[in-house]
Amino acid sequence: MRVDNVLQTIGNTPHIRINRLFGNTHRVYVKSERSNPGGSIKDRTALAMIEAAEKSGVLLPGGTIIEPT
Protein backbone atom coordinates (compact mmCIF):
# COMPACT_ATOMS: atom_id res chain seq x y z
CA MET A 1 0.00 0.00 0.00
CA ARG A 2 1.34 3.44 -0.94
CA VAL A 3 -0.14 6.52 0.67
CA ASP A 4 0.58 10.24 0.70
CA ASN A 5 0.38 10.62 4.48
CA VAL A 6 -0.02 8.55 7.63
CA LEU A 7 -3.69 9.53 8.06
CA GLN A 8 -4.57 7.47 5.00
CA THR A 9 -3.42 4.33 6.79
CA ILE A 10 -5.92 4.71 9.66
CA GLY A 11 -8.56 2.02 9.41
CA ASN A 12 -6.86 0.15 6.58
CA THR A 13 -5.85 -2.63 8.92
CA PRO A 14 -5.50 -6.23 7.80
CA HIS A 15 -7.85 -9.12 8.47
CA ILE A 16 -5.81 -12.05 9.76
CA ARG A 17 -7.05 -15.62 9.78
CA ILE A 18 -6.78 -17.44 13.09
CA ASN A 19 -5.55 -20.88 12.06
CA ARG A 20 -4.27 -22.39 15.26
CA LEU A 21 -7.53 -22.19 17.21
CA PHE A 22 -9.88 -23.68 14.61
CA GLY A 23 -7.71 -25.44 12.06
CA ASN A 24 -9.56 -26.13 8.82
CA THR A 25 -12.99 -26.57 10.44
CA HIS A 26 -13.78 -22.84 10.55
CA ARG A 27 -12.51 -19.68 8.94
CA VAL A 28 -12.24 -17.02 11.63
CA TYR A 29 -10.59 -13.67 10.95
CA VAL A 30 -9.61 -10.86 13.30
CA LYS A 31 -9.12 -7.23 12.36
CA SER A 32 -5.65 -6.19 13.49
CA GLU A 33 -6.21 -2.68 14.85
CA ARG A 34 -2.66 -2.64 16.21
CA SER A 35 -1.62 -1.95 12.63
CA ASN A 36 -3.02 1.58 12.89
CA PRO A 37 -0.33 4.29 13.20
CA GLY A 38 -1.00 4.71 16.94
CA GLY A 39 -1.41 0.98 17.45
CA SER A 40 -5.01 1.24 18.62
CA ILE A 41 -8.63 1.31 17.50
CA LYS A 42 -8.67 4.79 19.09
CA ASP A 43 -6.97 6.12 15.95
CA ARG A 44 -10.26 5.83 14.05
CA THR A 45 -12.19 7.75 16.72
CA ALA A 46 -9.55 10.45 17.03
CA LEU A 47 -9.45 11.02 13.28
CA ALA A 48 -13.26 11.22 13.08
CA MET A 49 -13.39 13.72 15.97
CA ILE A 50 -10.70 15.94 14.47
CA GLU A 51 -12.28 15.88 11.00
CA ALA A 52 -15.70 16.76 12.50
CA ALA A 53 -14.20 19.62 14.53
CA GLU A 54 -12.44 20.99 11.45
CA LYS A 55 -15.58 20.70 9.33
CA SER A 56 -17.74 22.49 11.91
CA GLY A 57 -15.17 25.26 12.39
CA VAL A 58 -14.48 24.43 16.04
CA LEU A 59 -10.89 23.44 15.23
CA LEU A 60 -9.01 25.95 13.12
CA PRO A 61 -5.44 25.88 11.79
CA GLY A 62 -3.08 26.52 14.68
CA GLY A 63 -5.71 25.42 17.20
CA THR A 64 -4.87 23.27 20.20
CA ILE A 65 -6.03 19.69 20.71
CA ILE A 66 -6.02 18.33 24.26
CA GLU A 67 -6.18 14.54 24.27
CA PRO A 68 -6.48 12.56 27.50
CA THR A 69 -5.53 8.90 27.44
GROMACS .gro file of C-alpha atoms in nm, residues 3-53:
model
   51
    3VAL     CA    1  -0.014   0.652   0.067
    4ASP     CA    2   0.058   1.024   0.070
    5ASN     CA    3   0.038   1.062   0.448
    6VAL     CA    4  -0.002   0.855   0.763
    7LEU     CA    5  -0.369   0.953   0.806
    8GLN     CA    6  -0.457   0.747   0.500
    9THR     CA    7  -0.342   0.433   0.679
   10ILE     CA    8  -0.592   0.471   0.966
   11GLY     CA    9  -0.856   0.202   0.941
   12ASN     CA   10  -0.686   0.015   0.658
   13THR     CA   11  -0.585  -0.263   0.892
   14PRO     CA   12  -0.550  -0.623   0.780
   15HIS     CA   13  -0.785  -0.912   0.847
   16ILE     CA   14  -0.581  -1.205   0.976
   17ARG     CA   15  -0.705  -1.562   0.978
   18ILE     CA   16  -0.678  -1.744   1.309
   19ASN     CA   17  -0.555  -2.088   1.206
   20ARG     CA   18  -0.427  -2.239   1.526
   21LEU     CA   19  -0.753  -2.219   1.721
   22PHE     CA   20  -0.988  -2.368   1.461
   23GLY     CA   21  -0.771  -2.544   1.206
   24ASN     CA   22  -0.956  -2.613   0.882
   25THR     CA   23  -1.299  -2.657   1.044
   26HIS     CA   24  -1.378  -2.284   1.055
   27ARG     CA   25  -1.251  -1.968   0.894
   28VAL     CA   26  -1.224  -1.702   1.163
   29TYR     CA   27  -1.059  -1.367   1.095
   30VAL     CA   28  -0.961  -1.086   1.330
   31LYS     CA   29  -0.912  -0.723   1.236
   32SER     CA   30  -0.565  -0.619   1.349
   33GLU     CA   31  -0.621  -0.268   1.485
   34ARG     CA   32  -0.266  -0.264   1.621
   35SER     CA   33  -0.162  -0.195   1.263
   36ASN     CA   34  -0.302   0.158   1.289
   37PRO     CA   35  -0.033   0.429   1.320
   38GLY     CA   36  -0.100   0.471   1.694
   39GLY     CA   37  -0.141   0.098   1.745
   40SER     CA   38  -0.501   0.124   1.862
   41ILE     CA   39  -0.863   0.131   1.750
   42LYS     CA   40  -0.867   0.479   1.909
   43ASP     CA   41  -0.697   0.612   1.595
   44ARG     CA   42  -1.026   0.583   1.405
   45THR     CA   43  -1.219   0.775   1.672
   46ALA     CA   44  -0.955   1.045   1.703
   47LEU     CA   45  -0.945   1.102   1.328
   48ALA     CA   46  -1.326   1.122   1.308
   49MET     CA   47  -1.339   1.372   1.597
   50ILE     CA   48  -1.070   1.594   1.447
   51GLU     CA   49  -1.228   1.588   1.100
   52ALA     CA   50  -1.570   1.676   1.250
   53ALA     CA   51  -1.420   1.962   1.453
   0.00000   0.00000   0.00000
